[in-house]
Coordinates of C-alpha atoms in Angstrom, one line a residue:
M1 CA 25.8 10.5 9.2
C2 CA 22.8 11.5 7.3
C3 CA 19.7 9.2 7.2
F4 CA 17.6 7.9 9.9
I5 CA 14.4 5.6 9.6
T6 CA 11.8 4.3 12.0
M7 CA 10.7 0.8 11.4
T8 CA 8.8 -2.0 12.7
I9 CA 10.7 -5.4 12.8
T10 CA 10.3 -6.7 9.2
T11 CA 12.6 -8.3 6.8
L12 CA 15.9 -6.4 7.4
S13 CA 17.4 -6.9 3.9
G14 CA 14.2 -5.7 2.2
T15 CA 13.9 -2.7 4.3
L16 CA 17.7 -1.8 3.6
A17 CA 17.4 -2.5 -0.2
H18 CA 14.4 -0.2 -0.4
G19 CA 16.3 2.4 1.5
E20 CA 19.4 2.1 -0.7
K21 CA 17.3 2.4 -3.8
E22 CA 14.9 5.2 -2.9
F23 CA 17.1 7.3 -0.6
G24 CA 20.7 6.4 -1.0
G25 CA 20.9 4.1 2.1
Y26 CA 20.4 4.6 5.9
D27 CA 23.0 5.3 8.4
A28 CA 20.9 4.5 11.4
L29 CA 17.6 2.7 12.4
I30 CA 15.3 3.4 15.2
L31 CA 13.7 0.3 16.6
W32 CA 10.5 2.1 17.9
Q33 CA 8.6 -0.6 19.7
G34 CA 5.8 0.6 22.0
Y35 CA 3.7 3.5 20.6
P36 CA 1.0 3.4 19.5
Q37 CA 0.3 0.1 21.3
L38 CA 1.3 1.0 24.8
G39 CA -1.6 1.2 27.1
F40 CA -3.9 -1.4 25.6
D41 CA -2.8 -3.6 28.5
D42 CA -0.2 -3.2 31.3
R43 CA 2.8 -4.3 29.3
N44 CA 5.5 -1.7 29.4
Q45 CA 7.8 -0.4 26.9
F46 CA 10.6 -2.8 27.8
D47 CA 8.0 -5.7 27.4
H48 CA 7.3 -4.6 23.8
Y49 CA 11.0 -5.2 23.1
R50 CA 11.2 -8.5 24.9
Q51 CA 8.0 -9.9 23.2
M52 CA 9.1 -9.3 19.6
P53 CA 9.4 -12.6 17.8
G54 CA 12.4 -14.4 19.2
G55 CA 12.8 -11.9 22.0
L56 CA 16.0 -9.9 22.7
A57 CA 18.2 -12.7 21.3
R58 CA 16.5 -12.3 17.8
L59 CA 16.7 -8.5 18.1
R60 CA 20.4 -8.8 18.9
E61 CA 20.8 -10.7 15.7
L62 CA 19.1 -7.9 13.8
V63 CA 21.4 -5.3 15.5
D64 CA 24.4 -7.5 14.6
A65 CA 23.3 -7.7 11.0
C66 CA 23.0 -3.9 10.9
H67 CA 26.5 -3.4 12.4
G68 CA 27.7 -5.8 9.7
R69 CA 26.5 -3.2 7.0
G70 CA 27.8 -0.2 8.9
I71 CA 24.5 0.9 10.2
K72 CA 23.9 2.1 13.6
V73 CA 20.8 1.1 15.8
Y74 CA 18.9 3.1 18.2
V75 CA 16.4 2.0 20.8
D76 CA 13.6 4.3 21.9
Y77 CA 12.9 5.4 25.4
N78 CA 9.4 6.7 26.3
P79 CA 9.7 8.8 29.6
W80 CA 5.9 9.1 29.7
D81 CA 5.4 5.4 30.2
T82 CA 4.8 5.4 33.9
G83 CA 1.2 4.0 34.2
T84 CA 1.9 0.4 33.0
R85 CA 3.6 -2.4 34.6
R86 CA 6.7 -1.3 36.6
E87 CA 10.0 -2.9 36.4
A88 CA 11.8 -4.2 39.5
Q89 CA 14.4 -1.6 38.8
S90 CA 14.4 2.0 37.6
D91 CA 13.9 3.0 34.1
I92 CA 17.5 4.1 33.8
D93 CA 18.8 0.6 34.8
A94 CA 16.3 -1.1 32.6
L95 CA 17.3 0.9 29.7
A96 CA 20.9 0.4 30.3
E97 CA 20.4 -3.4 30.4
L98 CA 18.5 -3.2 27.0
V99 CA 21.3 -1.3 25.5
E100 CA 23.8 -3.8 26.6
A101 CA 21.6 -6.9 25.6
L102 CA 21.1 -5.5 22.1
D103 CA 24.6 -3.8 21.7
A104 CA 22.6 -0.8 20.6
D105 CA 24.5 2.4 19.5
A106 CA 22.2 5.0 20.8
V107 CA 19.0 5.9 22.7
F108 CA 16.2 8.1 21.1
L109 CA 14.8 10.2 23.9
D110 CA 11.1 10.4 22.8
T111 CA 9.4 13.8 23.7
M112 CA 12.6 14.8 25.7
S113 CA 15.0 17.7 25.3
S114 CA 17.6 15.9 27.3
A115 CA 18.2 12.7 29.3
A116 CA 17.2 12.3 32.9
A117 CA 19.9 12.8 35.5
G118 CA 22.1 9.8 35.8
L119 CA 21.3 8.1 32.4
R120 CA 24.5 9.4 30.7
E121 CA 26.7 8.0 33.5
R122 CA 24.9 4.7 33.6
L123 CA 25.2 4.2 29.8
D124 CA 28.9 5.2 29.9
A125 CA 29.4 2.4 32.6
T126 CA 27.4 -0.2 30.6
R127 CA 28.4 0.5 26.9
P128 CA 30.8 3.5 26.7
G129 CA 30.1 5.7 23.8
T130 CA 26.4 5.1 23.6
S131 CA 24.9 8.2 21.9
L132 CA 21.8 10.1 23.2
E133 CA 19.5 11.8 20.7
S134 CA 16.8 14.1 21.9
E135 CA 13.5 14.7 20.2
V136 CA 13.4 18.2 21.3
V137 CA 16.2 20.9 20.9
V138 CA 19.0 20.1 23.4
P139 CA 19.7 23.0 25.8
L140 CA 23.2 24.3 25.4
E141 CA 24.2 23.3 28.9
H142 CA 23.5 19.6 28.0
L143 CA 25.2 19.8 24.6
H144 CA 28.3 18.1 25.6
T145 CA 26.4 14.9 26.7
H146 CA 24.0 14.6 23.8
P147 CA 25.8 14.2 20.5
S148 CA 22.6 14.5 18.4
S149 CA 19.0 15.7 18.3
W150 CA 16.1 16.1 16.1
A151 CA 15.5 19.5 14.5
Q152 CA 11.7 19.4 13.9
S153 CA 10.2 22.7 15.3
I154 CA 12.4 25.3 13.5
E155 CA 11.7 27.8 10.6
D156 CA 11.7 26.5 7.2
V157 CA 14.1 29.2 5.8
P158 CA 17.6 27.7 5.6
G159 CA 19.1 29.7 8.5
V160 CA 21.7 28.5 11.0
L161 CA 21.0 25.6 13.4
R162 CA 22.0 26.9 16.9
N163 CA 23.4 23.6 18.4
K164 CA 25.3 22.8 15.3
W165 CA 26.9 26.3 15.2
F166 CA 28.1 26.0 18.9
E167 CA 29.2 22.4 18.5
R168 CA 30.2 21.5 14.9
R169 CA 30.2 17.8 15.7
H170 CA 26.6 17.7 17.0
M171 CA 24.3 16.0 14.5
Q172 CA 20.8 17.3 14.1
H173 CA 18.4 15.3 12.0
R174 CA 15.8 17.5 10.2
I175 CA 12.2 16.3 10.2
R176 CA 8.7 17.4 9.4
R177 CA 7.0 14.0 9.6
W178 CA 3.5 15.1 8.3
Q179 CA 4.6 17.4 5.3
A180 CA 4.4 16.2 1.7
D181 CA 7.1 18.7 0.5
H182 CA 10.4 18.0 2.2
T183 CA 12.6 20.5 0.3
P184 CA 12.6 23.0 3.2
E185 CA 14.1 20.3 5.5
L186 CA 16.5 19.1 2.8
H187 CA 17.6 22.7 2.3
T188 CA 18.1 23.4 6.0
A189 CA 20.0 20.1 6.4
W190 CA 22.3 20.9 3.3
M191 CA 23.0 24.3 4.4
N192 CA 23.9 23.2 8.0
G193 CA 25.7 20.0 7.2
T194 CA 23.2 17.9 9.1
G195 CA 20.9 14.9 8.5
M196 CA 17.5 13.8 7.7
V197 CA 14.9 11.5 9.2
V198 CA 13.2 9.4 6.6
W199 CA 9.8 8.5 8.0
E200 CA 7.4 7.3 5.2
N201 CA 5.1 5.4 7.5
V202 CA 4.2 7.2 10.7
F203 CA 3.1 4.5 13.1
G204 CA 1.0 3.0 10.4
T205 CA -0.1 6.2 8.5
P206 CA 1.4 6.5 5.1
V207 CA 3.2 9.8 4.4
W208 CA 5.2 9.1 1.2
W209 CA 8.0 11.1 -0.1
C210 CA 7.8 12.4 -3.8
E211 CA 10.4 11.4 -6.4
R212 CA 11.8 14.9 -6.5
D213 CA 12.7 14.9 -2.8
K214 CA 14.1 11.4 -2.9
S215 CA 16.3 12.5 -5.8
I216 CA 17.6 15.5 -3.8
L217 CA 18.6 13.3 -0.8
R218 CA 20.1 10.6 -2.9
G219 CA 22.5 13.4 -4.3
M220 CA 23.2 14.9 -1.0
I221 CA 24.0 11.9 1.0
G222 CA 27.0 10.6 -0.7
V223 CA 28.7 14.1 -0.4
Q224 CA 27.9 14.3 3.3
R225 CA 29.4 10.9 3.9
R226 CA 32.5 11.5 1.8
Y227 CA 33.2 15.0 3.4
A228 CA 32.1 14.2 6.9
E229 CA 35.3 15.7 8.4
L230 CA 34.6 19.1 6.6
F231 CA 30.9 19.1 7.9
C232 CA 32.1 18.5 11.4
G233 CA 35.0 20.8 11.3
E234 CA 35.6 24.3 12.4
G235 CA 35.9 25.9 9.0
W236 CA 32.1 26.5 8.4
I237 CA 30.9 29.9 7.2
P238 CA 27.1 29.9 6.9
L239 CA 25.2 32.0 4.5
V240 CA 28.1 33.2 2.2
A241 CA 27.5 35.4 -0.8
T242 CA 26.6 33.9 -4.1
A243 CA 26.4 35.2 -7.7
H244 CA 22.8 34.4 -8.2
P245 CA 19.8 35.9 -6.3
K246 CA 17.9 32.7 -6.3
V247 CA 20.7 30.7 -4.7
Q248 CA 21.9 30.5 -1.0
A249 CA 25.1 28.8 0.1
S250 CA 27.4 27.8 3.0
L251 CA 31.1 27.2 2.8
W252 CA 33.0 24.4 4.5
Q253 CA 36.7 24.5 4.4
D254 CA 40.1 23.2 5.8
K255 CA 43.7 23.6 4.7
T256 CA 43.2 21.5 1.5
A257 CA 39.6 22.0 0.3
R258 CA 36.7 24.3 0.1
L259 CA 33.2 23.0 -0.4
W260 CA 30.1 25.1 -1.0
T261 CA 26.6 23.7 -0.3
L262 CA 24.1 25.5 -2.4
V263 CA 20.2 25.6 -2.6
N264 CA 18.0 26.9 -5.3
D265 CA 15.0 28.7 -3.6
S266 CA 13.0 28.8 -6.8
S267 CA 10.1 26.4 -7.1
D268 CA 9.8 26.9 -10.9
E269 CA 13.1 27.9 -12.3
G270 CA 16.4 26.1 -12.7
V271 CA 19.7 27.8 -12.4
S272 CA 22.2 27.2 -15.2
D273 CA 24.7 30.0 -15.2
E274 CA 27.1 31.7 -12.7
L275 CA 26.7 30.5 -9.2
L276 CA 29.7 31.7 -7.3
Q277 CA 32.5 34.3 -7.6
V278 CA 35.3 33.4 -5.2
A279 CA 39.0 34.0 -4.7
H280 CA 40.9 31.6 -6.8
R281 CA 43.9 29.7 -5.3
E282 CA 46.7 28.5 -7.4
G283 CA 46.5 25.0 -8.7
E284 CA 42.8 24.6 -7.6
R285 CA 40.4 22.6 -9.7
Y286 CA 36.5 22.8 -9.4
F287 CA 34.0 20.1 -9.3
D288 CA 30.2 19.9 -9.3
L289 CA 29.8 17.0 -6.8
I290 CA 26.0 16.7 -7.3
R291 CA 26.2 16.5 -11.2
G292 CA 29.5 14.5 -10.8
E293 CA 31.6 16.5 -13.2
E294 CA 34.7 18.8 -13.4
L295 CA 33.9 22.4 -14.1
D296 CA 35.8 24.9 -16.0
P297 CA 35.5 28.4 -14.3
V298 CA 36.5 31.7 -15.6
I299 CA 39.7 32.8 -13.9
S300 CA 40.5 36.5 -14.0
D301 CA 42.5 38.7 -11.6
G302 CA 42.6 36.2 -8.9
A303 CA 38.9 35.4 -9.0
A304 CA 37.0 32.5 -10.2
E305 CA 33.5 32.7 -11.8
V306 CA 32.1 29.2 -11.3
S307 CA 28.9 28.3 -13.3
S308 CA 26.9 25.1 -13.2
A309 CA 23.2 24.0 -13.0
I310 CA 20.7 23.5 -10.1
R311 CA 17.1 22.2 -10.7
P312 CA 14.2 24.0 -9.2
R313 CA 14.1 23.6 -5.5
G314 CA 17.3 21.5 -5.9
V315 CA 20.8 21.5 -4.3
G316 CA 24.3 22.0 -5.6
A317 CA 27.8 21.2 -4.3
I318 CA 31.0 22.9 -5.7
L319 CA 34.4 21.6 -4.5
A320 CA 37.6 23.5 -4.9
C321 CA 40.8 21.7 -4.2
A322 CA 44.4 21.6 -5.5
E323 CA 45.0 18.0 -4.5
T324 CA 42.7 15.5 -6.1
P325 CA 42.6 12.0 -4.3
E326 CA 42.8 9.0 -6.6
D327 CA 39.2 7.9 -5.8
L328 CA 37.8 11.3 -6.7
R329 CA 37.1 10.2 -10.3
A330 CA 35.2 7.1 -9.1
F331 CA 33.1 9.2 -6.7
L332 CA 32.2 11.6 -9.4
M333 CA 31.2 8.7 -11.7
R334 CA 28.8 7.5 -9.0
Q335 CA 27.4 10.8 -8.4
R336 CA 26.9 11.2 -12.1
E337 CA 24.9 8.0 -12.1
I338 CA 22.8 9.1 -9.2
D339 CA 22.0 12.4 -10.9
A340 CA 21.1 10.6 -14.1
R341 CA 18.3 8.8 -12.1
A342 CA 16.8 12.1 -10.8
N343 CA 13.1 12.4 -11.2
W344 CA 11.7 15.7 -10.5
D345 CA 8.1 14.7 -10.2
A346 CA 6.9 16.6 -7.1
S347 CA 3.4 15.1 -7.1
I348 CA 2.3 13.3 -3.8
P349 CA 2.1 9.6 -4.2
V350 CA -1.2 8.2 -4.0
V351 CA -1.9 6.6 -0.6
V352 CA -3.4 3.1 -1.0
Q353 CA -6.7 2.9 1.0
A354 CA -6.4 0.2 3.4
R355 CA -8.7 -2.7 2.2
V356 CA -10.6 -5.0 4.4
R357 CA -9.3 -8.7 4.4
P358 CA -12.2 -10.8 3.2
A359 CA -13.0 -13.4 5.7
P360 CA -13.7 -16.9 4.5
P361 CA -17.2 -18.2 5.2
P362 CA -17.4 -20.7 8.0
A363 CA -17.6 -24.4 6.9
P364 CA -21.0 -26.0 7.5
L365 CA -21.1 -28.3 10.5
S366 CA -22.3 -31.8 10.4
A367 CA -25.5 -32.7 12.5
D368 CA -23.2 -34.4 15.2
E369 CA -20.9 -31.3 15.3
A370 CA -23.8 -28.9 15.4
A371 CA -25.3 -30.8 18.3
S372 CA -22.1 -31.0 20.3
R373 CA -21.6 -27.3 20.0
A374 CA -25.3 -26.0 20.3
G375 CA -24.9 -25.0 23.9
L376 CA -21.7 -22.8 23.5
T377 CA -23.4 -19.4 23.5
D378 CA -26.8 -17.9 23.3
M379 CA -27.3 -15.8 20.1
A380 CA -29.6 -12.9 19.4
H381 CA -31.1 -12.5 16.0
I382 CA -30.6 -9.2 14.2
E383 CA -32.9 -8.3 11.3
A384 CA -31.6 -6.8 8.1
Q385 CA -31.4 -3.0 8.7
P386 CA -29.9 0.2 6.9
F387 CA -28.6 2.6 9.4
E388 CA -26.4 5.6 9.6
M389 CA -23.2 4.5 11.4
S390 CA -21.1 7.1 13.2
V391 CA -17.9 6.0 14.4
T392 CA -15.7 8.1 17.0
F393 CA -12.1 7.6 17.5
T394 CA -9.2 9.4 19.2
V395 CA -6.9 11.2 16.9
R396 CA -3.5 9.6 17.2
E397 CA -0.5 9.5 15.0
C398 CA -1.4 5.9 13.8
G399 CA -4.4 7.4 12.1
F400 CA -7.5 5.5 11.3
Y401 CA -9.0 3.7 8.3
D402 CA -11.0 6.8 7.1
A403 CA -11.0 10.4 8.4
P404 CA -12.5 12.7 5.8
G405 CA -11.5 16.3 6.4
L406 CA -8.5 15.2 8.5
P407 CA -5.5 14.9 6.1
P408 CA -2.1 13.7 7.5
S409 CA -0.9 17.4 7.6
L410 CA -3.6 18.1 10.2
R411 CA -3.5 15.0 12.3
Y412 CA -0.8 16.4 14.6
I413 CA -2.8 19.4 15.3
Y414 CA -5.9 17.5 16.4
L415 CA -3.8 14.9 18.3
H416 CA -5.6 13.4 21.3
K417 CA -9.0 14.9 20.2
P418 CA -12.1 12.9 19.1
W419 CA -13.1 12.8 15.5
T420 CA -16.3 11.2 14.1
V421 CA -16.8 9.7 10.7
T422 CA -20.3 8.8 9.5
R423 CA -21.4 6.4 6.6
Q424 CA -24.4 4.6 5.6
V425 CA -24.5 0.8 6.2
E426 CA -26.7 -1.9 4.8
L427 CA -26.8 -5.0 7.1
R428 CA -28.0 -8.5 6.1
P429 CA -29.8 -10.5 8.8
F430 CA -27.4 -12.1 11.3
N431 CA -27.1 -13.7 14.6
F432 CA -24.8 -12.3 17.3
D433 CA -23.5 -14.0 20.5
R434 CA -25.0 -12.2 23.5
T435 CA -21.8 -12.7 25.5
P436 CA -18.1 -12.9 24.6
V437 CA -16.4 -16.3 24.3
T438 CA -15.4 -17.5 27.7
N439 CA -12.2 -19.4 28.9
A440 CA -14.4 -22.5 29.4
Q441 CA -15.8 -22.3 25.9
F442 CA -12.4 -21.7 24.4
A443 CA -11.0 -24.8 26.5
A444 CA -13.8 -27.0 24.9
F445 CA -12.7 -25.8 21.4
L446 CA -9.1 -26.6 22.2
A447 CA -9.9 -30.2 23.5
Q448 CA -12.2 -31.1 20.7
S449 CA -10.3 -29.5 17.8
G450 CA -6.7 -29.9 18.9
Y451 CA -6.0 -26.4 17.7
V452 CA -2.4 -25.3 18.1
P453 CA -1.5 -21.8 16.8
A454 CA 1.3 -21.5 14.2
Y455 CA 3.0 -19.0 16.7
T456 CA 2.5 -19.7 20.4
D457 CA 3.9 -16.5 21.8
N458 CA 1.7 -15.4 24.7
F459 CA -1.1 -17.8 23.6
L460 CA -3.4 -17.8 26.6
A461 CA -0.8 -16.3 28.8
H462 CA -3.4 -15.9 31.7
W463 CA -3.8 -19.6 32.0
N464 CA -1.7 -21.7 34.3
N465 CA 0.2 -24.4 32.3
G466 CA -2.8 -24.8 30.1
E467 CA -5.4 -24.7 32.7
I468 CA -8.0 -22.0 33.4
P469 CA -7.4 -20.2 36.6
D470 CA -10.0 -21.0 39.3
G471 CA -12.9 -18.8 39.3
S472 CA -12.4 -17.4 35.8
E473 CA -14.1 -20.0 33.7
D474 CA -16.9 -17.7 32.7
H475 CA -14.6 -14.7 32.2
P476 CA -14.0 -13.6 28.5
V477 CA -11.0 -15.4 26.9
V478 CA -8.1 -13.1 26.3
W479 CA -4.5 -13.5 25.1
V480 CA -5.9 -14.6 21.7
D481 CA -5.1 -13.0 18.4
L482 CA -7.2 -12.6 15.3
N483 CA -6.3 -16.0 13.9
D484 CA -7.1 -17.7 17.2
A485 CA -10.5 -16.1 17.3
R486 CA -11.1 -17.0 13.7
A487 CA -10.2 -20.6 14.3
Y488 CA -12.5 -20.8 17.2
A489 CA -15.4 -19.2 15.2
A490 CA -14.8 -21.6 12.3
W491 CA -14.9 -24.6 14.6
A492 CA -18.2 -23.3 16.1
G493 CA -19.7 -22.8 12.6
K494 CA -19.6 -19.1 13.1
R495 CA -17.4 -16.2 12.2
L496 CA -16.3 -13.0 13.7
P497 CA -18.7 -10.0 13.4
S498 CA -17.8 -7.2 11.2
E499 CA -17.2 -3.8 13.0
E500 CA -20.6 -2.7 11.6
E501 CA -22.5 -5.7 12.8
W502 CA -20.8 -5.4 16.4
Q503 CA -21.8 -1.7 16.7
Y504 CA -25.4 -2.2 15.5
A505 CA -26.1 -5.3 17.7
A506 CA -24.7 -3.3 20.7
Q507 CA -26.4 0.1 20.1
G508 CA -29.6 -0.9 18.3
H509 CA -31.4 1.3 15.9
A510 CA -32.1 3.9 18.5
G511 CA -28.4 4.4 19.1
R512 CA -28.0 3.2 22.6
K513 CA -24.9 4.7 24.1
Y514 CA -23.6 1.7 26.0
P515 CA -24.5 -1.9 25.7
W516 CA -24.7 -2.6 29.3
G517 CA -27.3 -1.4 31.9
E518 CA -28.4 -1.9 35.5
E519 CA -29.8 -5.3 34.8
W520 CA -26.6 -6.4 33.3
R521 CA -24.6 -4.9 36.1
S522 CA -26.5 -6.9 38.8
D523 CA -27.1 -10.2 37.1
A524 CA -24.2 -10.8 34.8
C525 CA -21.3 -9.2 36.5
N526 CA -20.3 -12.4 38.3
H527 CA -20.1 -14.2 34.9
G528 CA -17.6 -11.6 33.4
Q529 CA -19.9 -10.8 30.5
T530 CA -19.9 -7.5 28.5
G531 CA -23.3 -6.5 27.7
G532 CA -24.2 -7.2 24.1
T533 CA -27.8 -7.3 23.1
T534 CA -29.1 -8.2 26.6
A535 CA -28.8 -4.6 27.8
V536 CA -31.8 -2.6 28.4
D537 CA -30.6 0.9 29.2
Q538 CA -27.4 2.9 29.4
F539 CA -25.5 4.3 32.3
P540 CA -27.0 7.4 33.7
E541 CA -25.0 10.7 33.0
G542 CA -22.0 11.0 35.3
R543 CA -21.8 7.3 36.2
T544 CA -18.8 5.3 35.2
P545 CA -18.7 1.5 34.8
E546 CA -15.0 1.2 35.2
G547 CA -15.2 -0.4 38.7
V548 CA -17.7 -3.0 37.3
Y549 CA -15.4 -3.6 34.4
D550 CA -12.5 -4.4 36.9
L551 CA -14.6 -7.0 38.6
C552 CA -15.8 -8.6 35.5
G553 CA -12.5 -8.7 33.6
N554 CA -14.2 -7.1 30.6
A555 CA -12.1 -6.8 27.4
W556 CA -11.9 -5.1 24.0
E557 CA -13.2 -7.4 21.3
W558 CA -11.8 -8.3 17.9
T559 CA -14.0 -7.7 14.8
E560 CA -13.5 -9.0 11.4
S561 CA -12.0 -5.8 10.2
E562 CA -8.5 -6.6 9.4
R563 CA -7.1 -4.1 6.9
S564 CA -3.9 -3.6 4.9
D565 CA -2.4 -0.8 2.8
G566 CA 0.5 -3.1 1.6
R567 CA 2.8 -1.7 4.5
T568 CA 0.6 -1.8 7.5
R569 CA -1.9 -4.4 8.8
F570 CA -4.4 -3.3 11.5
A571 CA -7.8 -4.3 13.0
I572 CA -10.6 -2.4 14.7
L573 CA -11.3 -3.1 18.3
K574 CA -14.8 -2.4 19.9
G575 CA -16.2 -2.2 23.5
G576 CA -13.4 -0.9 25.7
S577 CA -11.9 -2.8 28.6
Y578 CA -11.6 -2.6 32.4
Y579 CA -7.9 -1.4 32.0
K580 CA -6.9 2.1 31.6
A581 CA -3.2 3.2 31.9
G582 CA -3.0 6.6 33.6
G583 CA -0.5 9.4 33.6
S584 CA -0.1 10.2 29.9
E585 CA -2.2 11.1 26.9
W586 CA 0.1 9.2 24.7
Y587 CA -1.4 5.9 25.8
A588 CA -3.9 3.8 23.8
D589 CA -7.5 4.3 24.8
G590 CA -8.6 2.3 27.8
G591 CA -11.6 2.0 30.1
A592 CA -15.2 1.7 29.2
Q593 CA -16.0 3.0 25.8
A594 CA -19.3 3.9 24.1
N595 CA -20.8 1.7 21.4
D596 CA -19.7 4.1 18.5
F597 CA -16.1 4.1 19.7
A598 CA -13.4 2.3 17.8
A599 CA -9.7 1.8 18.4
K600 CA -7.2 1.0 15.6
Y601 CA -4.8 -1.9 16.7
L602 CA -1.7 -2.3 14.7
L603 CA -1.1 -6.0 13.9
M604 CA 2.6 -6.9 14.3
S605 CA 3.2 -10.4 15.6
A606 CA 1.5 -13.0 17.6
G607 CA 3.1 -12.0 21.0
I608 CA 2.2 -8.4 20.6
D609 CA -1.2 -9.0 19.0
R610 CA -2.3 -11.2 21.9
C611 CA -3.2 -9.0 24.6
A612 CA -4.6 -9.1 28.3
T613 CA -7.5 -6.9 27.4
I614 CA -8.7 -8.2 24.0
G615 CA -11.2 -11.1 23.6
F616 CA -14.0 -11.7 21.0
R617 CA -17.5 -13.0 20.4
C618 CA -19.0 -14.4 17.2
A619 CA -21.6 -13.9 14.6
R620 CA -23.4 -16.1 12.1

């Protein structure tokens, strides 16, 4: 009922154990597959599910494992994905087939307020009872077909959620993904009997919860689960009177029990005196469900004065009932244990800066090896240079490795806009391939080295049964991941260039905008080469090289820039590609890019990391 997490496909047991310890456990998981990778090539959102390790069959095993633990599973639908490869059927049919194949419980409607016409009926015919959850508030006229929604663009005061008021069974999940202080969301959810989205890693950008907020949620979630019928029933009275000026409350009741959910608005003062003054019913007992203890109210003239304690910015729960179930004592004990763990540290956890993975130096080649590989590529020599390196990237929710002045809370405001970071770089002398590694060169590497990747998903997917397609021998090799590129480089006695080396070799000390020019366009296009240090000028203003890119099959290039912050691995791509998905600003950057442009590519698995538009070149 309460908690939601978005995740990449990692070790399920570890993810769930972490959620149980930190947040009290999850009720549902979203398997969010495509963004921010969609658009690097023409694979669509359904392809990204199919190409997870083990494909849909392995994902089905994950879903079955979640079901075995009582956890629901959502798949994600991106209606804006219209510019990539099209299915042979409608999105509605493809989505219904995906739900059926995975036995998914629900569909998350990314960016939508309600489902497209026909989706509800198609899902009911495929898997009756499949839920629909919108990202945007559901219009009242569609409330009966959408059991749940996100509540992310609402006021922070704990008012009344409209859709929950009109339909008490409607589940809204409160979320403010970029905020460090989650108490406004928690208070709104608690006052409205609704859920929370736990999202600590927003598409690769860490936004960690503080200990106080995790403690509040752990206390809330057990109460919401135990008294789910009350929270979904018709006996809700929002914003009832309390006996304390700092405390607000809602009342949930049926014929057997009354439950008050309370919030303390004060950020610096706890409450430890009278909270409620309510009519007393004969035989009723009172319990603090957050602290896990029975209360002893003052009963006078048919009224009960109920006192307890609520921490600063904390929540409370008072239950009044005449009949006490046998398991209530055990529940109170569990809540008492949870409350004893409470940590009211509200400081923001330190975000670990993603560190570059050190690349091993290439092994020296023997004389015979060097002679056999001498003609692989022509290399340019680059002298040692200090230079001011300016890197421009498009602000996306996946963040970047460094963005001074752009904290997570502002990233959504600047979404889809360019941002530039500048740093001083000292380069040692190096040699740099003038052209990317070609299909023919990579085939020679395979023949001589016997290289077979540990995971073969999508390895050289553009070749035909291990053979280079006719006419593309000199095109850049693609459908290779970082490990494939590193293996080739080591075999050639080279290594991958750093991001800094790649950019300096392409732009030169004068800061050339593009690595290609008219000479490159006329002489090298037939060989599928992407500029490098052979360029002599840049494209004139107003000219676009996208058509040339399409002819040449040019691709993004891996750099030796793999980083990890302990949760997310990523690498930096340079150069742009011929492919550009159209129709939505949510797609990854495509098309030709200037030398100073960089794209962050999340590393997930071999089948996803290998891409139709990513190749590489080497340095030494």
